[in-house]
Each structure stands twice: as structure tokens, then as C-alpha cells.
Coordinates of C-alpha atoms in Angstrom, one line a residue:
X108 CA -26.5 -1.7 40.5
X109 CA -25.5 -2.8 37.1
X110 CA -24.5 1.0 36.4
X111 CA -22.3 1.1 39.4
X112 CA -20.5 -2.3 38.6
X113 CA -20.2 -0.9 35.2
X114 CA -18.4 2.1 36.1
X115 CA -16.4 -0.4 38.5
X116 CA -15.1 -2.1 35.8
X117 CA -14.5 0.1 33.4
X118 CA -12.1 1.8 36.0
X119 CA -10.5 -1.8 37.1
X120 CA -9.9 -1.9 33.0
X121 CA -8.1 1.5 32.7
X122 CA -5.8 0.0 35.7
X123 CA -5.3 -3.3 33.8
X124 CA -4.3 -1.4 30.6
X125 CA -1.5 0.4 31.8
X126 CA 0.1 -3.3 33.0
X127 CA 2.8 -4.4 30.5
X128 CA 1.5 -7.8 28.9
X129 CA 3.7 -9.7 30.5
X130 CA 2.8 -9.0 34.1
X131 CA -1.0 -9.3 32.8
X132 CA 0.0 -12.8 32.1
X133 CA 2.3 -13.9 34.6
X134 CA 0.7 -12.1 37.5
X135 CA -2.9 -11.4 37.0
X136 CA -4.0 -13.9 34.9
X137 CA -2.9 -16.9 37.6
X138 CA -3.8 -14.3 40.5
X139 CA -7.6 -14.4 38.8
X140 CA -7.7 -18.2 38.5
X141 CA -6.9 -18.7 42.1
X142 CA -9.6 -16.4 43.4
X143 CA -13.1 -17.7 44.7
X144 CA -16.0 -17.2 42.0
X145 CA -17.8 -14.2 43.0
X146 CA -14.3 -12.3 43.2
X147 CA -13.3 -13.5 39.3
X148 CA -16.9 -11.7 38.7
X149 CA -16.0 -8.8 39.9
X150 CA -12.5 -8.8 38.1
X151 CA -13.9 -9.6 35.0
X152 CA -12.1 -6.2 32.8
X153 CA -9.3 -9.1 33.5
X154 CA -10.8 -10.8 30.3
X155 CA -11.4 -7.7 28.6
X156 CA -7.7 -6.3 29.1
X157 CA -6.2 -9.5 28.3
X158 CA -8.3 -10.0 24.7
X159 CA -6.7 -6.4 23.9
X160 CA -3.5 -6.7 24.7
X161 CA -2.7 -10.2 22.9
X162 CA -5.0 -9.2 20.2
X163 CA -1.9 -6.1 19.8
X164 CA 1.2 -7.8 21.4
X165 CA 2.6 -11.2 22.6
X166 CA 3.9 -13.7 20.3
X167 CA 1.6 -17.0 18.3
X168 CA 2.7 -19.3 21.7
X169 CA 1.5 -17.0 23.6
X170 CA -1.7 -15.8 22.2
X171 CA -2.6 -19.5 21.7
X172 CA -2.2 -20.0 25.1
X173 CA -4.5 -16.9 26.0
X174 CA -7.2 -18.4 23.8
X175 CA -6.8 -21.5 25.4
X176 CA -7.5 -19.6 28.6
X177 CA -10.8 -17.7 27.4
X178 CA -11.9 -21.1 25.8
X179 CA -11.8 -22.6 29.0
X180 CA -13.4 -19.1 30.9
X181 CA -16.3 -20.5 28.4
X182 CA -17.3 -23.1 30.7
X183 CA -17.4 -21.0 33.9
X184 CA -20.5 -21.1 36.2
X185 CA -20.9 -17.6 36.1
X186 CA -22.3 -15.7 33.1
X187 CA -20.5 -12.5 33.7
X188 CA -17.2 -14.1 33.1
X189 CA -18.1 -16.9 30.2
X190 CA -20.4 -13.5 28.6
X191 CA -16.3 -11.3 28.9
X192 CA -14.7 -14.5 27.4
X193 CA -17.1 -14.6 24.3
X194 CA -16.2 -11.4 24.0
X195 CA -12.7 -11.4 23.7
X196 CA -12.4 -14.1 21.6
X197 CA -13.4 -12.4 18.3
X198 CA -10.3 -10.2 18.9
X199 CA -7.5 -12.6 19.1
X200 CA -8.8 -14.0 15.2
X201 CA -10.5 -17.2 16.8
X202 CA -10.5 -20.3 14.6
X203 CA -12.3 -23.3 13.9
X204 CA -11.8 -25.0 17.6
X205 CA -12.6 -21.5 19.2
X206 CA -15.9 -21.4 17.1
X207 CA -17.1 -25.0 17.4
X208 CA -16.9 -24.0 22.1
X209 CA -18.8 -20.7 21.1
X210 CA -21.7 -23.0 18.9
X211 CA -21.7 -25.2 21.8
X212 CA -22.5 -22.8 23.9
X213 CA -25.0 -21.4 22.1
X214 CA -27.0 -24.6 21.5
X215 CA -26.6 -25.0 25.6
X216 CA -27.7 -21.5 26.7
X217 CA -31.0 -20.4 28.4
X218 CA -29.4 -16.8 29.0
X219 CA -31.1 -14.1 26.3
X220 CA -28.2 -11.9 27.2
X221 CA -25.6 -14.3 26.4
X222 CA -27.0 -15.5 23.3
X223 CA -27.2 -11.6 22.2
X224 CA -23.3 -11.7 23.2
X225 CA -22.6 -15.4 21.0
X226 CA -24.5 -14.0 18.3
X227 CA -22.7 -10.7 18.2
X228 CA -19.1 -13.0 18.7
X229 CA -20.3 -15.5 15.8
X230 CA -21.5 -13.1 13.7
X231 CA -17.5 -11.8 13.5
X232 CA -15.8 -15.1 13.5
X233 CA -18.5 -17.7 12.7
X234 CA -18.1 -20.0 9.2
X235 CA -19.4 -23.3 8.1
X236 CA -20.0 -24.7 12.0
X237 CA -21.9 -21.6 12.7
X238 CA -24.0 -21.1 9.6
X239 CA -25.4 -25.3 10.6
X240 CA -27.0 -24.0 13.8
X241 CA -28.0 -21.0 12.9
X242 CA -30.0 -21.7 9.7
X243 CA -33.3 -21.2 10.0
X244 CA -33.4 -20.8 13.8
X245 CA -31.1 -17.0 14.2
X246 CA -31.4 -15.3 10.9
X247 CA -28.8 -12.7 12.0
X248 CA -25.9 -14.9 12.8
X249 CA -27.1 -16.9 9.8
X250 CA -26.4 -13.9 7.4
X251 CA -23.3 -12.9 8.4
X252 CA -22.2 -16.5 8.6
X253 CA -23.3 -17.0 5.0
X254 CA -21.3 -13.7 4.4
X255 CA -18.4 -14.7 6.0
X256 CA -18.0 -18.7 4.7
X257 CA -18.9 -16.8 1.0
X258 CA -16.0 -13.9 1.4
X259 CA -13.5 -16.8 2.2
X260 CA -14.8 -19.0 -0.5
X261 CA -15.3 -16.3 -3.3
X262 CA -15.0 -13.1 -2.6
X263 CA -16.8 -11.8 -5.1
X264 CA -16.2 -8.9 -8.3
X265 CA -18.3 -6.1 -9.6
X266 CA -17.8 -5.8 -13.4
X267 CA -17.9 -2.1 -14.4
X268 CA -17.7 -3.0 -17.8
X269 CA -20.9 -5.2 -17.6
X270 CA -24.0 -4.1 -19.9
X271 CA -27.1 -3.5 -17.9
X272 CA -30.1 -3.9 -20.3
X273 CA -33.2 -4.1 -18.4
X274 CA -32.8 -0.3 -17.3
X275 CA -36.8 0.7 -16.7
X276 CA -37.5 2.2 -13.3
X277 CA -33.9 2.7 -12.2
X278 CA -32.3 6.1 -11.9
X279 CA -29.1 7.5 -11.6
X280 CA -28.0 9.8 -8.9
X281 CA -24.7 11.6 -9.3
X282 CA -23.9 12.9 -5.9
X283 CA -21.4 16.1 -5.5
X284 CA -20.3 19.5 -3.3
X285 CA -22.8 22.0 -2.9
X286 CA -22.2 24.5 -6.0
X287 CA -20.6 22.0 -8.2
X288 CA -23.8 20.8 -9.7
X289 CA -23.6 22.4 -12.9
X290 CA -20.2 20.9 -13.7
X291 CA -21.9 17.2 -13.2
X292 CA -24.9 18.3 -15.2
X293 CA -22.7 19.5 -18.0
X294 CA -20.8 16.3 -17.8
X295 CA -24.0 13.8 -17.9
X296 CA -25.8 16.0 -20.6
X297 CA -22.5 15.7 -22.7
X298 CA -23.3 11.7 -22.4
X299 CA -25.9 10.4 -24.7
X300 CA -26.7 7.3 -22.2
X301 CA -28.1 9.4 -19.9
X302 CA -31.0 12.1 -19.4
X303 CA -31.4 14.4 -16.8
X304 CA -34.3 14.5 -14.6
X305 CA -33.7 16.8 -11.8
X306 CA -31.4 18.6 -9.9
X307 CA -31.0 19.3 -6.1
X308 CA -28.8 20.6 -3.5
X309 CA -25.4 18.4 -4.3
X310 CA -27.2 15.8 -6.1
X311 CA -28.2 15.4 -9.9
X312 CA -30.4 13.0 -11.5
X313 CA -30.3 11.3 -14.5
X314 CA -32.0 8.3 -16.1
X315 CA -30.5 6.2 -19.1
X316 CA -31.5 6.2 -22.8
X317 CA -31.1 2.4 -22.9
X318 CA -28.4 0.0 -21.7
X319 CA -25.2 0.9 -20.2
X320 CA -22.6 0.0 -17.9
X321 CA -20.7 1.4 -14.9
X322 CA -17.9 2.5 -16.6
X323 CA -20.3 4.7 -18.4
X324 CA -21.0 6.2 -15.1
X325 CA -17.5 6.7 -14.6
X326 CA -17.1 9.2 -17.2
X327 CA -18.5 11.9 -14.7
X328 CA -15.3 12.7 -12.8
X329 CA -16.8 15.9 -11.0
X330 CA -19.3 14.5 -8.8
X331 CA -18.1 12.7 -5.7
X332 CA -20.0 9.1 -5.9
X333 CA -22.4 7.6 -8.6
X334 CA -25.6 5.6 -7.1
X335 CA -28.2 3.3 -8.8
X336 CA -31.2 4.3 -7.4
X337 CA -33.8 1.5 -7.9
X338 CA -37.0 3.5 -6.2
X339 CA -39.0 6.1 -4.5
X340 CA -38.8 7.3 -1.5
X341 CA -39.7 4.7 1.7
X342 CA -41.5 5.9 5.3
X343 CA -40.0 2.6 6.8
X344 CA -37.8 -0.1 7.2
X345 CA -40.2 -2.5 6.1
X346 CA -40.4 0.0 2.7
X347 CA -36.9 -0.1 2.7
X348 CA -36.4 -3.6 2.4
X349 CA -39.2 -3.9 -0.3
X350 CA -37.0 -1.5 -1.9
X351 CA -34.0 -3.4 -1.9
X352 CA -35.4 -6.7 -2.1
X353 CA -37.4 -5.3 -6.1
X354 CA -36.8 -6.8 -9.3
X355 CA -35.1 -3.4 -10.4
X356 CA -32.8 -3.7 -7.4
X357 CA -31.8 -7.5 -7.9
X358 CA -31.6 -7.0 -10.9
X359 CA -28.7 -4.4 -10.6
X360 CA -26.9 -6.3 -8.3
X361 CA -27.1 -9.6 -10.5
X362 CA -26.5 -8.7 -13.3
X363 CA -23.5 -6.4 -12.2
X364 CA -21.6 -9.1 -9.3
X365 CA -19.8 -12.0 -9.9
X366 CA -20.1 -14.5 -6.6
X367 CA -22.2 -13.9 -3.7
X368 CA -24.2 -10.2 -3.5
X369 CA -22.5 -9.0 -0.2
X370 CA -23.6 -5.4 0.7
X371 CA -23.1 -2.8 4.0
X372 CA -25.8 -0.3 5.2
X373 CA -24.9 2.8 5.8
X374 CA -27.6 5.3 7.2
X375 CA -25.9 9.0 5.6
X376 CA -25.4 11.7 8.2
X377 CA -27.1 9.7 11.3
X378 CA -24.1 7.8 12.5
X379 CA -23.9 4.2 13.3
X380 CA -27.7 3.5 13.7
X381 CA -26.9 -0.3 14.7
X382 CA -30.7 -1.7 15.5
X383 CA -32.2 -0.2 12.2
X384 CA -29.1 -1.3 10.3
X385 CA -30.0 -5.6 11.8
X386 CA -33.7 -5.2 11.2
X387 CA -33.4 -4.2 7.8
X388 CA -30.7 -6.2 7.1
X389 CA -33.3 -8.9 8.6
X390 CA -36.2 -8.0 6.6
X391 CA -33.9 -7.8 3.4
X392 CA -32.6 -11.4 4.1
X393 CA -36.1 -12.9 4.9
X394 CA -37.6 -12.0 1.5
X395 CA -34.5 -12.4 -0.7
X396 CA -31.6 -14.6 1.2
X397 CA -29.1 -14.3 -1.9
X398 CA -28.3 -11.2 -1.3
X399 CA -26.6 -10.7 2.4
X400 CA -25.2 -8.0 4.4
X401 CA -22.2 -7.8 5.4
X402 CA -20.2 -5.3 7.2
X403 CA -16.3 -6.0 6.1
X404 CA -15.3 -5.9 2.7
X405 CA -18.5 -5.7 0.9
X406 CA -19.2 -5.3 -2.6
X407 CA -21.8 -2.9 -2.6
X408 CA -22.8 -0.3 -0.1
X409 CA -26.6 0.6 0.1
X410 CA -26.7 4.4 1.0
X411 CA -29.7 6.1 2.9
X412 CA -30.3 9.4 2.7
X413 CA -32.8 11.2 4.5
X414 CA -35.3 13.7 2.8
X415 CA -38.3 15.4 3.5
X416 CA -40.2 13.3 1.6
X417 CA -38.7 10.1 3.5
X418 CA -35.9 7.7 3.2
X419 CA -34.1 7.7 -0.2
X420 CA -32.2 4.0 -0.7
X421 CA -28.9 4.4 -3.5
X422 CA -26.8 1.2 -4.5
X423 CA -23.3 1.9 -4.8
X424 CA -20.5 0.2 -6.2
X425 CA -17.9 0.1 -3.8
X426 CA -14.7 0.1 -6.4
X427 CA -11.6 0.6 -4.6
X428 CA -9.4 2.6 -5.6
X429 CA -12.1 4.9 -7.6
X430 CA -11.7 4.2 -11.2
X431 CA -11.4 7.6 -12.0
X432 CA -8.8 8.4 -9.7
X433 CA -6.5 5.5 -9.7
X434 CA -3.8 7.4 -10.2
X435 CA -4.1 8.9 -6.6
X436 CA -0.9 6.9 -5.5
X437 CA 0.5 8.9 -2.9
X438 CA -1.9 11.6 -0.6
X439 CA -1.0 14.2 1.6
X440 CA -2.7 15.9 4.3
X441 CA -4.7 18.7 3.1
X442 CA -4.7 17.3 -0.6
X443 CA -7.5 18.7 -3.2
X444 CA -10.4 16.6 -3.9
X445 CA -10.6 15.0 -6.9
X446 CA -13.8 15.8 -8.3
X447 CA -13.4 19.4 -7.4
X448 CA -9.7 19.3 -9.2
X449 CA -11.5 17.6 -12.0
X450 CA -14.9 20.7 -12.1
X451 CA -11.2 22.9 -11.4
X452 CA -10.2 21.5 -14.7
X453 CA -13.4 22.2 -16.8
X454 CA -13.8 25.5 -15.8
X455 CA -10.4 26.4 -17.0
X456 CA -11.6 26.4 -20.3
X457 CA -8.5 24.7 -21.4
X458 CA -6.9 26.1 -25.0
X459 CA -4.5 24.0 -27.1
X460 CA -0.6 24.5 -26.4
X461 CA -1.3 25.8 -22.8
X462 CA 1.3 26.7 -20.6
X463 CA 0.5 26.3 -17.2
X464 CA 1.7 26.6 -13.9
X465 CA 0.1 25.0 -10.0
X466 CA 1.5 27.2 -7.6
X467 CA 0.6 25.0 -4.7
X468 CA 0.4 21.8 -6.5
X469 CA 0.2 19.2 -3.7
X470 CA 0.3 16.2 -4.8
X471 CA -0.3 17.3 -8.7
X472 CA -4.2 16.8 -8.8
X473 CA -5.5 20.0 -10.5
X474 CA -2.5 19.6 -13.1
X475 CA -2.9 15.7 -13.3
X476 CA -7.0 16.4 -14.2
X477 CA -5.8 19.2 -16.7
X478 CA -3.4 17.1 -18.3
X479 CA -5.6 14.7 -18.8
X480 CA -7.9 16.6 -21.3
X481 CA -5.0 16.8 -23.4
X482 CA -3.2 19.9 -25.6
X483 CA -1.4 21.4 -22.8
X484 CA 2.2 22.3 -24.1
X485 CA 4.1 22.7 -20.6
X486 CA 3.3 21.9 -17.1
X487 CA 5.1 23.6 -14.1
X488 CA 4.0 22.7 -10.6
X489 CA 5.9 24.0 -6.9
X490 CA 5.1 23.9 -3.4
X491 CA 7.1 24.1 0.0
X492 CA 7.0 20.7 0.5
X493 CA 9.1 17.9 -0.9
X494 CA 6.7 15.4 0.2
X495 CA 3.9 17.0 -2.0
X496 CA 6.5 17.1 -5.0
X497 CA 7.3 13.5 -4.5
X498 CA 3.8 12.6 -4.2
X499 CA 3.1 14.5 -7.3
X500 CA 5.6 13.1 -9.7
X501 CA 4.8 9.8 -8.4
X502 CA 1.2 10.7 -8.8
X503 CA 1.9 12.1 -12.8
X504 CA 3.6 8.5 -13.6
X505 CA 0.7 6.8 -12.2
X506 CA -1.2 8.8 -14.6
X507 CA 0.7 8.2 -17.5
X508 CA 1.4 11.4 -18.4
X509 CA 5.0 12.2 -17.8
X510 CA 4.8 12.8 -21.6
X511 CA 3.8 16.0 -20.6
X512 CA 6.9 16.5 -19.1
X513 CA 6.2 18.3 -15.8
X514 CA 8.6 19.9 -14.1
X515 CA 8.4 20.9 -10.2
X516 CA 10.4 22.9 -8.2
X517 CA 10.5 23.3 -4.4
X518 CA 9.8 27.1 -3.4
X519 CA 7.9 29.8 -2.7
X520 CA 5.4 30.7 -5.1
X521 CA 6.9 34.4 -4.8
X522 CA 10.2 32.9 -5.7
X523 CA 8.8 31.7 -8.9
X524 CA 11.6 33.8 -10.6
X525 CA 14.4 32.3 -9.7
X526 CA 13.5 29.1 -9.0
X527 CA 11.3 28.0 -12.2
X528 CA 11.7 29.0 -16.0
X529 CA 8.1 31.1 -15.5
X530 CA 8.4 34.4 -16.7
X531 CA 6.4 37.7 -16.6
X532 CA 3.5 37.6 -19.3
X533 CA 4.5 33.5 -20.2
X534 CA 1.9 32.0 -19.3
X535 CA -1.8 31.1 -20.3
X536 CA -3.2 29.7 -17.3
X537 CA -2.7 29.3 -13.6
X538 CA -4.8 26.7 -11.6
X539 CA -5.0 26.3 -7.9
X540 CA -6.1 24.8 -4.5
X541 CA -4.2 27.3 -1.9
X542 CA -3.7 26.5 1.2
X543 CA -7.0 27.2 3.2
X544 CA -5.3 27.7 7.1
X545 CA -7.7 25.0 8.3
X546 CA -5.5 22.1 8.7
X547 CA -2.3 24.1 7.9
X548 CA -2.1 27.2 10.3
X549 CA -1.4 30.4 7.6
X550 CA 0.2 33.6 9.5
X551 CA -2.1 35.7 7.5
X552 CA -4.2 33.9 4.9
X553 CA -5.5 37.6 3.5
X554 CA -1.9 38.5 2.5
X555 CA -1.0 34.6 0.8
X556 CA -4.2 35.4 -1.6
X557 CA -3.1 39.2 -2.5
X558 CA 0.6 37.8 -3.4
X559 CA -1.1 35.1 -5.3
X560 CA -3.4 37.5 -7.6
X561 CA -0.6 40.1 -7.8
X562 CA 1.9 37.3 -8.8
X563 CA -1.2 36.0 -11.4
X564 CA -1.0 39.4 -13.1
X565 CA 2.4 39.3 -13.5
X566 CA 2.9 36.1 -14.9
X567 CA -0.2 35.7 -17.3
X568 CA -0.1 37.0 -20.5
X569 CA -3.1 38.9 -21.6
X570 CA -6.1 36.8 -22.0
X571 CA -4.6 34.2 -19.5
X572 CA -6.5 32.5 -17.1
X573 CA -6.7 32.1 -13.3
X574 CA -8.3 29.1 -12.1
X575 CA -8.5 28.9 -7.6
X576 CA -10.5 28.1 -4.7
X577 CA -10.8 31.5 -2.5
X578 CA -10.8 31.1 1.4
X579 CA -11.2 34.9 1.6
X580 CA -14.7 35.9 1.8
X581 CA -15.1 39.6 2.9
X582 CA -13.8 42.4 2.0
X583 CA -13.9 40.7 -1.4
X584 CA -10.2 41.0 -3.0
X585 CA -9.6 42.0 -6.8
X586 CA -6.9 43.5 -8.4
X587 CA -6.8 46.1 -11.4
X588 CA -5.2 43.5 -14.2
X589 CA -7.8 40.9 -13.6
X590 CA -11.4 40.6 -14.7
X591 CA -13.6 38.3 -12.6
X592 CA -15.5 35.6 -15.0
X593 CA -16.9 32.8 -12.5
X594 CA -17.3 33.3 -8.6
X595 CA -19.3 30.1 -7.5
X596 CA -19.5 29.5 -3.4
X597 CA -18.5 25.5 -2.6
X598 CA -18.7 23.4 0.3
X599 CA -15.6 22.4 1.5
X600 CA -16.6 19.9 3.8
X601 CA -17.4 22.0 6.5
X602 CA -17.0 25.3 5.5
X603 CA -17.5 27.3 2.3
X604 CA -14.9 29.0 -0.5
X605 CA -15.7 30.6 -3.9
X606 CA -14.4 29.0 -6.5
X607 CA -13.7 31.7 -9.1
X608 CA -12.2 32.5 -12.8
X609 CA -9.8 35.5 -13.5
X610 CA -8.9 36.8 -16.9
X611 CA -5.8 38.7 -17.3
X612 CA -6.7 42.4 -19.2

């Protein structure tokens, strides 16, 4: 029966949402509050309709006066409508008055349904009225009120340029693309802080030489995070939260957090994974309650990753924007990847007084991560879009580098002639992310590449480099002036390419 009245309602909802607010209000809403009780029940995506509309449209009279109306739905005698109501709430950013009727309900309630609903409302809005009855008696609503009273209070810092001395048991994982491994291993061997331990599949691992700090982490620009791992690998929850709850893992987060330790779970690869995400957050807050999850904002994410030797628990800093990429002002669709512009960058093998030209240079990452290593004499970057140009200049200055004095030109990288000052056999070194005809259709993907290796051998002068990422996989393609040096297969989130290294003959 429940199934049926679900599908009932989630059809009566569909109908409500295609009512313009104002005929939701003026009409429905006063035809509901006439009706008998048992008909209200059965209206109830009323409520439901109503809390998402007002939470999008309608102006602060009016969505007071809808709160109004689900605070006094609160006191109905029938739970289906008072269980819609607490609900709704949440979404229209209830306040103090709305929380104190939902923590009196709560105290009054004998329904383990509703409760589940309060707690689930609370938990979004609840603050100092919510953590006094919930302390002690519902740890869940208890830690995400903490969590929410401490995030209006303080919200809290990580320092990246914090020492952390008390280093024994913790490693280091530095997380990247499949085939881009040796790139991070280069870059954490060339760091004396750190040693490495291990590498897998997209993951190297490193321990430190003595204190450090996470701007020493920071360094690594080709791998896509950087995780504190703080133990072996756990068979359960209960493991999981011993885990987290350690002196190697406190310490981390102490000594590296300014105001309350607020972190989110995040269970890698296995979606949402909402009950095992409470109980541990549960188990964490029962043996260590200064540390609390929370969901929005959080300093620190706790990443899961699944293995065959169990469950692998990583801290993470959760700096925003990365420190390594802050000068990622403006984005386009289809951009490059940092990291990978950055192991683009290294494999380029970069020569003093380069000359250089990004014939698809997006929003300027490859030449922004070349440029930033320093010696390069000239920069030239084009691309058929004048968003990408502006997003690239823009994306230079954030950088600091317009001493380098790019210069881009809207065209056709066949064009090159006449629209830049490139000329056949002038320059050193070509580096690129083409276009891969995934998210941007490409008529014939084949020919692009061909034009671009033919237009490589025409522009580079002998010994000159070609740096890309190659979407064509078989029949290989080559061409006569251009000896292969690197061909390396990458994951490209959800498919592969080679990255690969020419050198003009």
C-alpha cells in the first residue's frame, strides 16, 4: 500500500510543479486547508511542491508566510502531513523560531519514523537549540549540530605552511592518472622530505625524512590530490574509525587546523553510501567527539578507497582553489587537467631561450605550467575560440607571468602562417592537448592529428620538440621528419590516449 500511495504522490507532485507559484499559493494552498484530514493526507506533495518552489521563487513576505504555514502543518494530527512539513522546512533556510517547533517536536514524538525525519531536518538546520536536546541522547543530530553552531562561530583554517613534527607511522600518498606515475615519482624523489615506498596503479607512496608541512606536499604538481595516510588497511567500520580516531591521525588534524576539526566522508568509486557514511561518522564521534563530520564546507575530506586487501582511509586537505593551480581563473569546457599540463611540462624537457608555440591552447594551461619552470624566450598560443583566448590571458596574469609576454591569436592552427609570427624551422618546441572529439564533435579526428604532425615538421627546427596527448590509437600515425621518443598510454577519465614526445630530424 505504501508503494502505491508513493507512486500516488509522486505523480500528484509532478502535477503541482508545473503550477506557477502564485496559483500554488492562492489556490491550492487555501484549497488544502479547507479539506477534511484524511484528504490533506492524501495531498500531502502539496507540502513538498510548495517547500520547492519558495525555496526558488516568491519574495522574503511571501516565503515567511509559507514557513509560517509549514510551522503550523507541524502541529497537525496526522504524521504524514507534520512528517512533509519537517521536510520542507530545511529548504526555505529555517531559522531560530522554525528550529525551536522542530526541537519541540522532537522532545514530544513517540513516532521512530518521524524522529528519523527531525533528525534528518535538524541535522541541516539545527544550532545551539538543537545541539541542548540532542547531547548525549541522539549522537547524530548532536554532531552535525556541533558542526553547524562551530562553522557559524569559527569556521575554521588549515595552515599549509604548518610544521608537522611528530611524522612516525604516517605516509603520504600522492594520487594521479594511470601512466603518469613516473612523473610523481620523479617529482617526490627530487624532494629530500620525502622517500618513496611503493608504487601502484595511479598512486605513489612516500614517507617523510622528518618534519614537513603541506606546502611541501604541494610541490608535486603532477599528481591529482596529496593524502595523509595515517594507517593500514581496515576490514570494517569499526577498524575504520579506530583509524581515524589514532594518535597519528589526530595528530594530523591538530596540529594542521585552526578551530573545530570538521571533516566529510567520502566512500571513492561506491557512490553515496549514506548508512556506512552515519555509522562511522558515529563510531568516529563516540571515541573522539572533537573531531566532527560534517557534510557542507568541511575542512578536511576523509577518502576511502577500496583495495583487495580492504579499506584504505586518506586525510585530505580540502584547499580551495588548489594551491598549485590558483591561477586557474577562468575554465572552459573541455580544458586540460592540470597535473597532466604540469607531467606535459616535464616531459618537454624544457631548454633555455625556448620558443614555443600551443596550438590549441585552451585556456593557456600547458604554456602557463611551461612558463612557469622558467627560460622560455617566446610564448605563442591560438585556438578557434575567443573565449579560450580570453580565459587564457586572463589565466597568464593570474599567473604572473605576462613577463613572458605571450601572445595569442584566434585561428586555425593551419593558418599559423598568416595569422602568427611562427615560421617554418623557428621554433624549438610545440606542446599540446588537441581536441579529443569527446565533448567537442571533430569531423574527422584522424585528419586534425595528421595536419598537426605535418604542421610540427614544418615549424620545428631540427632537434625541436613535440609535446601532445594522442586520441588516435590504431593504425599508429608517424611521419618521416619526426622520431618518436616517449609514447606513454593515460587515462583520460574514461578513456585512454598516449601521451607521446617527437623530435624533429
Amino acid at each position: 500500500m505504501r508503494k502505491v500511495d508513493g507512486n500516488a504522490d509522486k505523480k500528484r507532485y509532478q502535477e503541482l510543479r508545473q503550477l506557477t507559484w502564485e496559483r500554488l499559493w492562492t489556490e491550492e494552498v487555501p484549497r488544502f486547508d479547507r479539506a477534511e484530514s484524511g484528504e490533506r493526507a492524501a495531498n500531502v506533495a502539496l507540502i513538498r511542491a510548495v517547500g520547492v518552489v519558495f525555496a526558488e521563487s516568491g519574495n522574503d513576505q511571501q516565503r515567511s508566510d509559507v514557513k509560517r504555514w509549514l510551522r503550523a502543518l507541524l502541529n497537525d494530527s496526522h504524521e504524514k502531513i507534520r512528517r512533509y512539513a519537517i521536510a520542507a522546512l530545511p529548504k526555505m533556510g529555517a531559522g531560530i523560531d522554525e528550529e525551536k517547533d522542530l526541537v519541540t517536536l522532537l522532545k514530544k514524538s513517540e513516532n521512530d519514523r518521524e524522529k528519523r525525519f527531525l533528525a534528518v531536518a535538524l541535522g541541516k538546520i539545527g544550532g545551539e537549540q538543537t545541539l541542548a536536546v540532542a547531547r548525549g541522547m541522539f549522537p547524530q543530530i548532536e554532531q552535525k549540530a556541533m558542526a553547524s553552531v562551530a562553522r557559524s562561530l569559527s569556521p575554521g583554517a588549515i595552515h599549509s605552511h604548518q610544521m608537522l613534527h611528530d611524522v612516525q607511522g604516517l605516509k603520504i600518498h600522492f594520487r594521479s592518472r594511470r601512466g603518469l606515475e613516473q612523473f610523481v615519482v620523479e617529482e617526490v624523489e627530487a624532494n629530500t622530505k620525502f622517500r618513496i615506498l611503493g608504487q601502484e596503479v595511479g598512486l605513489v607512496i612516500a614517507e617523510p625524512t622528518g618534519p614537513f608541512s603541506l606546502a611541501d606536499l604541494y610541490v608535486a604538481r603532477c599528481c591529482g590530490t596529496v593524502s595523509l595516510c595515517p594507517g593500514s588497511e581496515a576490514r570494517s567500520l569499526k577498524d575504520l574509525a579506530g583509524i581515524l580516531s589514532s594518535p597519528v591521525a589526530l595528530n594530523v588534524l591538530k596540529s594542521l587546523t585552526t578551530g573545530t576539526i570538521r571533516y566529510r566522508i567520502d566512500f571513492v568509486s561506491k557512490g553515496h553510501q549514506r548508512g556506512a557514511v552515519k555509522e562511522l561518522a558515529n563510531l568516529v564521534f563516540s571515541r573522539c567527539p572533537d573531531i566532527l563530520n560534517d557534510a557542507r564546507e568541511a575542512l578536511w575530506s576523509v577518502d576511502i578507497y577500496s583495495t583487495p586487501r580492504g579499506d584504505l582511509l586518506e586525510i585530505r586537505p580540502r584547499l580551495k582553489p588548489d594551491p598549485r593551480f590558483a591561477y586557474r581563473v577562468k575554465d572552459i569546457p573541455a580544458a586540460s587537467h592540470p597535473p597532466l599540463a604540469a607531467c606535459m611540462a616535464q616531459l618537454a624537457d624544457r631548454h633555455l631561450e625556448e620558443t614555443v608555440w600551443d596550438p590549441f591552447c585552451g585556456s593557456g594551461t600547458e604554456l602557463i605550467e611551461l612558463a612557469r619552470l622558467g627560460g622560455i624566450k617566446k610564448i605563442y598560443g591560438t585556438d578557434l575560440s575567443s573565449e579560450a583566448l580570453d580565459a587564457a590571458k586572463t589565466n597568464f596574469a593570474a599567473a604572473g607571468l605576462n613577463d613572458s609576454k605571450p601572445e595569442f591569436a584566434r585561428c586555425d592552427f593551419r593558418d599559423y602562417l598568416k595569422s602568427t609570427q611562427i615560421r617554418p624551422g623557428s621554433l624549438s618546441l610545440m606542446i599540446t592537448n588537441p581536441p579529443m572529439g569527446m565533448r567537442i564533435p571533430i569531423a574527422n579526428l584522424r585528419e586534425l592529428i595528421t595536419d598537426l604532425l605535418e604542421v610540427a615538421a614544418e615549424v620545428l627546427k631540427p632537434g625541436g620538440r613535440l609535446v601532445f596527448v594522442n586520441p588516435i590509437k590504431s593504425p599508429a600515425l608517424s611521419h618521416p621528419a619526426l622520431k618518436g621518443q616517449y609514447h606513454q598510454r593515460v587515462d583520460m577519465s574514461g578513456f585512454d590516449c598516449a601521451l607521446e614526445k617527437y623530435l624533429k630530424l
